[in-house]
PDB file of C-alpha atoms in Angstrom:
ATOM      1  CA  ILE A 512      -7.165  -4.466  -0.928  1.00  0.00           C
ATOM      2  CA  LEU A 513      -7.789  -6.418  -3.542  1.00  0.00           C
ATOM      3  CA  ASN A 514      -9.736  -4.182  -6.614  1.00  0.00           C
ATOM      4  CA  VAL A 515     -12.520  -5.663  -7.997  1.00  0.00           C
ATOM      5  CA  GLU A 516     -14.083  -3.482 -10.890  1.00  0.00           C
ATOM      6  CA  GLN A 517     -17.139  -3.559 -12.714  1.00  0.00           C
ATOM      7  CA  SER A 518     -18.003  -1.439 -16.026  1.00  0.00           C
ATOM      8  CA  PRO A 519     -19.887   0.158 -17.118  1.00  0.00           C
ATOM      9  CA  GLN A 520     -21.175   2.254 -13.844  1.00  0.00           C
ATOM     10  CA  SER A 521     -24.096   2.194 -15.347  1.00  0.00           C
ATOM     11  CA  LEU A 522     -26.433   1.196 -19.047  1.00  0.00           C
ATOM     12  CA  HIS A 523     -29.854   2.567 -20.652  1.00  0.00           C
ATOM     13  CA  VAL A 524     -30.939   0.348 -22.981  1.00  0.00           C
ATOM     14  CA  GLN A 525     -34.309  -0.236 -24.609  1.00  0.00           C
ATOM     15  CA  GLU A 526     -36.719  -3.454 -23.762  1.00  0.00           C
ATOM     16  CA  GLY A 527     -35.750  -5.906 -26.408  1.00  0.00           C
ATOM     17  CA  ASP A 528     -32.168  -4.733 -26.266  1.00  0.00           C
ATOM     18  CA  SER A 529     -29.508  -7.224 -25.382  1.00  0.00           C
ATOM     19  CA  THR A 530     -26.220  -5.925 -23.033  1.00  0.00           C
ATOM     20  CA  ASN A 531     -23.311  -7.236 -21.418  1.00  0.00           C
ATOM     21  CA  PHE A 532     -21.327  -5.404 -18.351  1.00  0.00           C
ATOM     22  CA  THR A 533     -17.181  -7.139 -17.066  1.00  0.00           C
ATOM     23  CA  CYS A 534     -15.857  -7.536 -14.112  1.00  0.00           C
ATOM     24  CA  SER A 535     -12.346  -7.084 -13.178  1.00  0.00           C
ATOM     25  CA  PHE A 536     -10.205  -8.902 -10.493  1.00  0.00           C
ATOM     26  CA  PRO A 537      -7.387 -10.114  -9.671  1.00  0.00           C
ATOM     27  CA  SER A 538      -6.317 -13.247 -11.727  1.00  0.00           C
ATOM     28  CA  SER A 539      -4.182 -14.591  -8.539  1.00  0.00           C
ATOM     29  CA  ASN A 540      -5.734 -16.009  -5.236  1.00  0.00           C
ATOM     30  CA  PHE A 541      -8.730 -16.821  -6.841  1.00  0.00           C
ATOM     31  CA  TYR A 542     -11.372 -19.066  -5.839  1.00  0.00           C
ATOM     32  CA  ALA A 543     -14.276 -18.087  -6.619  1.00  0.00           C
ATOM     33  CA  LEU A 544     -16.642 -15.424  -8.744  1.00  0.00           C
ATOM     34  CA  HIS A 545     -20.087 -14.311  -7.590  1.00  0.00           C
ATOM     35  CA  TRP A 546     -22.767 -12.560 -10.210  1.00  0.00           C
ATOM     36  CA  TYR A 547     -25.491 -10.832  -7.366  1.00  0.00           C
ATOM     37  CA  ARG A 548     -28.970  -8.790  -8.776  1.00  0.00           C
ATOM     38  CA  TRP A 549     -30.245  -6.144  -6.338  1.00  0.00           C
ATOM     39  CA  GLU A 550     -32.907  -4.750  -7.303  1.00  0.00           C
ATOM     40  CA  THR A 551     -33.908  -1.415  -5.434  1.00  0.00           C
ATOM     41  CA  ALA A 552     -35.727  -1.185  -2.013  1.00  0.00           C
ATOM     42  CA  LYS A 553     -34.427  -4.788  -1.524  1.00  0.00           C
ATOM     43  CA  SER A 554     -31.652  -6.814  -0.711  1.00  0.00           C
ATOM     44  CA  PRO A 555     -29.254  -8.865  -3.405  1.00  0.00           C
ATOM     45  CA  GLU A 556     -30.291 -12.144  -5.082  1.00  0.00           C
ATOM     46  CA  ALA A 557     -27.479 -13.968  -6.099  1.00  0.00           C
ATOM     47  CA  LEU A 558     -26.989 -15.662  -9.922  1.00  0.00           C
ATOM     48  CA  PHE A 559     -24.328 -17.228 -10.142  1.00  0.00           C
ATOM     49  CA  VAL A 560     -20.951 -18.728  -8.211  1.00  0.00           C
ATOM     50  CA  MET A 561     -18.513 -19.248 -10.897  1.00  0.00           C
ATOM     51  CA  THR A 562     -15.293 -21.546  -9.941  1.00  0.00           C
ATOM     52  CA  LEU A 563     -13.567 -22.496 -13.144  1.00  0.00           C
ATOM     53  CA  ASN A 564     -11.803 -21.172 -15.793  1.00  0.00           C
ATOM     54  CA  GLY A 565     -13.656 -21.078 -19.066  1.00  0.00           C
ATOM     55  CA  ASP A 566     -17.164 -21.390 -16.838  1.00  0.00           C
ATOM     56  CA  GLU A 567     -20.312 -20.360 -18.444  1.00  0.00           C
ATOM     57  CA  LYS A 568     -23.558 -20.380 -16.698  1.00  0.00           C
ATOM     58  CA  LYS A 569     -27.162 -19.685 -17.549  1.00  0.00           C
ATOM     59  CA  LYS A 570     -30.176 -18.544 -16.307  1.00  0.00           C
ATOM     60  CA  GLY A 571     -33.028 -17.694 -18.176  1.00  0.00           C
ATOM     61  CA  GLN A 572     -31.782 -14.817 -20.453  1.00  0.00           C
ATOM     62  CA  ILE A 573     -28.514 -13.938 -18.435  1.00  0.00           C
ATOM     63  CA  SER A 574     -25.087 -15.288 -18.952  1.00  0.00           C
ATOM     64  CA  ALA A 575     -21.981 -15.039 -17.258  1.00  0.00           C
ATOM     65  CA  THR A 576     -18.835 -16.628 -18.668  1.00  0.00           C
ATOM     66  CA  LEU A 577     -15.906 -16.820 -16.052  1.00  0.00           C
ATOM     67  CA  ASN A 578     -11.785 -16.388 -17.589  1.00  0.00           C
ATOM     68  CA  THR A 579      -9.338 -16.792 -14.413  1.00  0.00           C
ATOM     69  CA  LYS A 580      -6.185 -16.424 -16.453  1.00  0.00           C
ATOM     70  CA  GLU A 581      -6.883 -12.976 -17.044  1.00  0.00           C
ATOM     71  CA  GLY A 582      -9.302 -11.789 -14.462  1.00  0.00           C
ATOM     72  CA  TYR A 583     -12.665 -10.862 -16.062  1.00  0.00           C
ATOM     73  CA  SER A 584     -15.770 -12.416 -16.319  1.00  0.00           C
ATOM     74  CA  TYR A 585     -19.109 -10.920 -18.450  1.00  0.00           C
ATOM     75  CA  LEU A 586     -22.623 -11.084 -17.763  1.00  0.00           C
ATOM     76  CA  TYR A 587     -25.237 -11.083 -20.517  1.00  0.00           C
ATOM     77  CA  ILE A 588     -28.698  -9.670 -20.770  1.00  0.00           C
ATOM     78  CA  LYS A 589     -30.162 -11.535 -24.002  1.00  0.00           C
ATOM     79  CA  GLY A 590     -33.429  -9.289 -25.194  1.00  0.00           C
ATOM     80  CA  SER A 591     -33.447  -7.096 -22.402  1.00  0.00           C
ATOM     81  CA  GLN A 592     -37.310  -6.702 -19.587  1.00  0.00           C
ATOM     82  CA  PRO A 593     -38.124  -3.440 -17.968  1.00  0.00           C
ATOM     83  CA  GLU A 594     -38.387  -6.228 -14.723  1.00  0.00           C
ATOM     84  CA  ASP A 595     -34.041  -6.706 -15.574  1.00  0.00           C
ATOM     85  CA  SER A 596     -33.413  -3.439 -14.787  1.00  0.00           C
ATOM     86  CA  ALA A 597     -31.367  -3.552 -11.930  1.00  0.00           C
ATOM     87  CA  THR A 598     -27.821  -3.154  -9.866  1.00  0.00           C
ATOM     88  CA  TYR A 599     -25.868  -6.305 -10.823  1.00  0.00           C
ATOM     89  CA  LEU A 600     -22.756  -7.051  -8.295  1.00  0.00           C
ATOM     90  CA  CYS A 601     -19.951  -9.216  -8.526  1.00  0.00           C
ATOM     91  CA  ALA A 602     -17.751  -9.934  -5.618  1.00  0.00           C
ATOM     92  CA  PHE A 603     -14.155 -12.180  -5.636  1.00  0.00           C
ATOM     93  CA  THR A 604     -13.431 -14.170  -3.141  1.00  0.00           C
ATOM     94  CA  THR A 605     -10.753 -15.725  -2.122  1.00  0.00           C
ATOM     95  CA  GLY A 606     -11.734 -18.663   0.431  1.00  0.00           C
ATOM     96  CA  ASN A 607     -12.269 -16.117   2.892  1.00  0.00           C
ATOM     97  CA  GLN A 608     -13.275 -12.711   1.911  1.00  0.00           C
ATOM     98  CA  PHE A 609     -15.648 -11.100  -0.610  1.00  0.00           C
ATOM     99  CA  TYR A 610     -14.280  -8.476  -1.894  1.00  0.00           C
ATOM    100  CA  PHE A 611     -16.858  -7.090  -4.301  1.00  0.00           C
ATOM    101  CA  GLY A 612     -17.232  -3.764  -6.628  1.00  0.00           C
ATOM    102  CA  THR A 613     -19.435  -0.831  -7.575  1.00  0.00           C
ATOM    103  CA  GLY A 614     -21.916  -2.573  -9.292  1.00  0.00           C
ATOM    104  CA  THR A 615     -23.147  -1.649 -12.710  1.00  0.00           C
ATOM    105  CA  SER A 616     -26.680   0.227 -13.063  1.00  0.00           C
ATOM    106  CA  LEU A 617     -29.477  -1.008 -15.769  1.00  0.00           C
ATOM    107  CA  THR A 618     -31.786   0.540 -16.628  1.00  0.00           C
ATOM    108  CA  VAL A 619     -34.031  -1.110 -19.335  1.00  0.00           C
ATOM    109  CA  ILE A 620     -36.097   1.680 -21.043  1.00  0.00           C
ATOM    110  CA  PRO A 621     -40.059   0.315 -21.787  1.00  0.00           C
TER     111      PRO A 621
ATOM    112  CA  ASP B1082     -37.143 -14.906   1.020  1.00  0.00           C
ATOM    113  CA  SER B1083     -33.614 -14.843   2.178  1.00  0.00           C
ATOM    114  CA  GLY B1084     -34.495 -16.467   5.476  1.00  0.00           C
ATOM    115  CA  VAL B1085     -31.560 -13.769   6.897  1.00  0.00           C
ATOM    116  CA  THR B1086     -33.647 -11.778   9.336  1.00  0.00           C
ATOM    117  CA  GLN B1087     -32.256  -8.163  10.197  1.00  0.00           C
ATOM    118  CA  THR B1088     -33.368  -6.163  13.355  1.00  0.00           C
ATOM    119  CA  PRO B1089     -34.041  -3.082  13.223  1.00  0.00           C
ATOM    120  CA  LYS B1090     -35.353  -2.609   9.758  1.00  0.00           C
ATOM    121  CA  HIS B1091     -34.314   1.640  10.301  1.00  0.00           C
ATOM    122  CA  LEU B1092     -32.891   3.746  13.689  1.00  0.00           C
ATOM    123  CA  ILE B1093     -32.726   7.279  13.952  1.00  0.00           C
ATOM    124  CA  THR B1094     -30.283   8.036  16.364  1.00  0.00           C
ATOM    125  CA  ALA B1095     -28.540  11.418  17.766  1.00  0.00           C
ATOM    126  CA  THR B1096     -24.630  11.708  17.265  1.00  0.00           C
ATOM    127  CA  GLY B1097     -22.929  10.296  20.184  1.00  0.00           C
ATOM    128  CA  GLN B1098     -24.931   7.033  20.209  1.00  0.00           C
ATOM    129  CA  ARG B1099     -24.109   3.953  20.430  1.00  0.00           C
ATOM    130  CA  VAL B1100     -27.172   0.991  18.850  1.00  0.00           C
ATOM    131  CA  THR B1101     -26.955  -2.646  17.905  1.00  0.00           C
ATOM    132  CA  LEU B1102     -27.997  -4.034  14.810  1.00  0.00           C
ATOM    133  CA  ARG B1103     -28.885  -7.941  14.939  1.00  0.00           C
ATOM    134  CA  CYS B1104     -28.908 -10.203  12.176  1.00  0.00           C
ATOM    135  CA  SER B1105     -30.268 -14.019  12.771  1.00  0.00           C
ATOM    136  CA  PRO B1106     -28.265 -15.744   9.697  1.00  0.00           C
ATOM    137  CA  ARG B1107     -30.326 -18.677   7.455  1.00  0.00           C
ATOM    138  CA  SER B1108     -30.904 -21.546   9.219  1.00  0.00           C
ATOM    139  CA  GLY B1109     -28.260 -23.796   8.859  1.00  0.00           C
ATOM    140  CA  ASP B1110     -25.561 -21.491   7.786  1.00  0.00           C
ATOM    141  CA  LEU B1111     -22.720 -20.571   9.935  1.00  0.00           C
ATOM    142  CA  SER B1112     -20.570 -17.642   8.128  1.00  0.00           C
ATOM    143  CA  VAL B1113     -21.533 -14.556   8.997  1.00  0.00           C
ATOM    144  CA  TYR B1114     -20.887 -11.478   7.237  1.00  0.00           C
ATOM    145  CA  TRP B1115     -21.873  -7.529   7.469  1.00  0.00           C
ATOM    146  CA  TYR B1116     -21.250  -4.625   4.701  1.00  0.00           C
ATOM    147  CA  GLN B1117     -21.765  -1.023   5.638  1.00  0.00           C
ATOM    148  CA  GLN B1118     -23.443   0.443   2.104  1.00  0.00           C
ATOM    149  CA  SER B1119     -23.416   4.318   2.786  1.00  0.00           C
ATOM    150  CA  LEU B1120     -25.199   6.954  -0.356  1.00  0.00           C
ATOM    151  CA  ASP B1121     -22.696   6.346  -3.600  1.00  0.00           C
ATOM    152  CA  GLN B1122     -20.635   3.878  -2.023  1.00  0.00           C
ATOM    153  CA  GLY B1123     -20.209   0.095  -2.807  1.00  0.00           C
ATOM    154  CA  LEU B1124     -20.765  -2.613  -0.455  1.00  0.00           C
ATOM    155  CA  GLN B1125     -18.437  -2.015   2.081  1.00  0.00           C
ATOM    156  CA  PHE B1126     -17.228  -5.516   3.893  1.00  0.00           C
ATOM    157  CA  LEU B1127     -17.029  -4.568   7.829  1.00  0.00           C
ATOM    158  CA  ILE B1128     -16.408  -8.453   9.369  1.00  0.00           C
ATOM    159  CA  GLN B1129     -16.881 -11.878   9.179  1.00  0.00           C
ATOM    160  CA  TYR B1130     -18.385 -14.517  11.670  1.00  0.00           C
ATOM    161  CA  TYR B1131     -17.337 -18.000  11.263  1.00  0.00           C
ATOM    162  CA  ASN B1132     -19.300 -20.338  13.941  1.00  0.00           C
ATOM    163  CA  GLY B1133     -18.704 -17.431  16.831  1.00  0.00           C
ATOM    164  CA  GLU B1134     -15.333 -16.856  15.763  1.00  0.00           C
ATOM    165  CA  GLU B1135     -13.791 -13.458  14.228  1.00  0.00           C
ATOM    166  CA  ARG B1136     -12.431 -14.896  10.762  1.00  0.00           C
ATOM    167  CA  ALA B1137     -12.198 -12.058   9.121  1.00  0.00           C
ATOM    168  CA  LYS B1138     -11.929  -8.128   8.720  1.00  0.00           C
ATOM    169  CA  GLY B1139     -12.588  -5.677   6.382  1.00  0.00           C
ATOM    170  CA  ASN B1140     -12.795  -1.370   7.004  1.00  0.00           C
ATOM    171  CA  ILE B1141     -14.466  -1.277  10.564  1.00  0.00           C
ATOM    172  CA  LEU B1142     -14.091   1.484  12.354  1.00  0.00           C
ATOM    173  CA  GLU B1143     -12.624   1.230  16.149  1.00  0.00           C
ATOM    174  CA  ARG B1144     -16.076   2.296  17.410  1.00  0.00           C
ATOM    175  CA  PHE B1145     -17.686  -0.421  16.062  1.00  0.00           C
ATOM    176  CA  SER B1146     -17.517  -4.420  17.021  1.00  0.00           C
ATOM    177  CA  ALA B1147     -19.294  -7.172  16.211  1.00  0.00           C
ATOM    178  CA  GLN B1148     -20.005 -10.637  17.633  1.00  0.00           C
ATOM    179  CA  GLN B1149     -21.740 -14.398  16.958  1.00  0.00           C
ATOM    180  CA  PHE B1150     -23.420 -15.989  19.203  1.00  0.00           C
ATOM    181  CA  PRO B1151     -24.197 -19.703  19.918  1.00  0.00           C
ATOM    182  CA  ASP B1152     -27.027 -20.029  18.562  1.00  0.00           C
ATOM    183  CA  LEU B1153     -25.185 -18.213  15.217  1.00  0.00           C
ATOM    184  CA  HIS B1154     -26.839 -14.886  15.127  1.00  0.00           C
ATOM    185  CA  SER B1155     -25.354 -12.192  14.770  1.00  0.00           C
ATOM    186  CA  GLU B1156     -24.735  -7.854  16.409  1.00  0.00           C
ATOM    187  CA  LEU B1157     -23.045  -5.175  15.303  1.00  0.00           C
ATOM    188  CA  ASN B1158     -22.831  -2.942  17.197  1.00  0.00           C
ATOM    189  CA  LEU B1159     -22.168   1.074  16.850  1.00  0.00           C
ATOM    190  CA  SER B1160     -20.913   3.355  19.538  1.00  0.00           C
ATOM    191  CA  SER B1161     -20.106   7.036  19.401  1.00  0.00           C
ATOM    192  CA  LEU B1162     -21.964   8.155  16.207  1.00  0.00           C
ATOM    193  CA  GLU B1163     -21.410  10.134  14.102  1.00  0.00           C
ATOM    194  CA  LEU B1164     -22.997  11.473  10.852  1.00  0.00           C
ATOM    195  CA  GLY B1165     -21.126   9.920   8.461  1.00  0.00           C
ATOM    196  CA  ASP B1166     -22.184   6.693  10.080  1.00  0.00           C
ATOM    197  CA  SER B1167     -25.848   7.343   8.424  1.00  0.00           C
ATOM    198  CA  ALA B1168     -25.826   3.982   5.899  1.00  0.00           C
ATOM    199  CA  LEU B1169     -27.684   0.781   5.052  1.00  0.00           C
ATOM    200  CA  TYR B1170     -25.840  -1.554   7.257  1.00  0.00           C
ATOM    201  CA  PHE B1171     -26.358  -5.793   5.317  1.00  0.00           C
ATOM    202  CA  CYS B1172     -26.038  -8.948   7.085  1.00  0.00           C
ATOM    203  CA  ALA B1173     -25.369 -11.612   4.425  1.00  0.00           C
ATOM    204  CA  SER B1174     -24.622 -15.225   5.314  1.00  0.00           C
ATOM    205  CA  SER B1175     -23.437 -18.889   3.840  1.00  0.00           C
ATOM    206  CA  GLY B1176     -23.328 -22.348   4.177  1.00  0.00           C
ATOM    207  CA  GLN B1177     -20.393 -24.321   2.642  1.00  0.00           C
ATOM    208  CA  LEU B1178     -16.615 -21.664   0.921  1.00  0.00           C
ATOM    209  CA  ARG B1179     -18.585 -21.674  -2.140  1.00  0.00           C
ATOM    210  CA  SER B1180     -21.973 -21.311  -1.542  1.00  0.00           C
ATOM    211  CA  PRO B1181     -23.221 -17.563  -2.527  1.00  0.00           C
ATOM    212  CA  LEU B1182     -24.294 -15.191   0.530  1.00  0.00           C
ATOM    213  CA  HIS B1183     -27.922 -14.843   0.925  1.00  0.00           C
ATOM    214  CA  PHE B1184     -28.562 -11.303   2.225  1.00  0.00           C
ATOM    215  CA  GLY B1185     -30.780  -9.776   5.089  1.00  0.00           C
ATOM    216  CA  ASN B1186     -33.143  -6.544   3.833  1.00  0.00           C
ATOM    217  CA  GLY B1187     -31.115  -4.068   6.019  1.00  0.00           C
ATOM    218  CA  THR B1188     -31.137  -1.557   8.400  1.00  0.00           C
ATOM    219  CA  ARG B1189     -31.437   1.937   7.487  1.00  0.00           C
ATOM    220  CA  LEU B1190     -28.985   3.759  10.097  1.00  0.00           C
ATOM    221  CA  THR B1191     -29.723   7.717  10.102  1.00  0.00           C
ATOM    222  CA  VAL B1192     -27.676   8.951  12.814  1.00  0.00           C
ATOM    223  CA  THR B1193     -28.448  12.995  12.939  1.00  0.00           C
TER     224      THR B1193
END
């Protein structure tokens, strides 16, 4: 079983603050790294799929970077809004199975 | 809407019983994954099917089984249910290997 770790476990920020979380994964047998956004009472939705070392992806005010050599990815949210409140999951894949972290729960306080 | 349909949304049953959860993947997706989310736990991978064949197995109990049919829908069978099986069961589908997973809305199973 591969270990995917996310930190912090939870985060409370004020509206307008920028924030970032970390996903750590094994640096061997890397195929892709996924980020998902999971709102309460909904199902996870894909944010990014990252495959190359040094990849940087952006969607609105959310961006992510990838370092496959050291096995980590950062997710950044610039100017958090209350609607950004959700659990952010990362998933490491070897090309077959997906190994999910336990997520970072973000609460943005208005 | 992810295009993945799971039924039923809720299921309440007694210990010792057997239930079947159903998943229809997004149109064109050949892979189906089943995940379990128990209280305060992350998504635990159960099993994956690709075009009708079992591709990978995770922490799936022997009391649980699954299959993917020729029309690509999948069923997860849970038998001899225990209280600890109460959880949210998600199905997800994907197309190409680097494609993201598309999740259904889940089936909430409560075992009493």
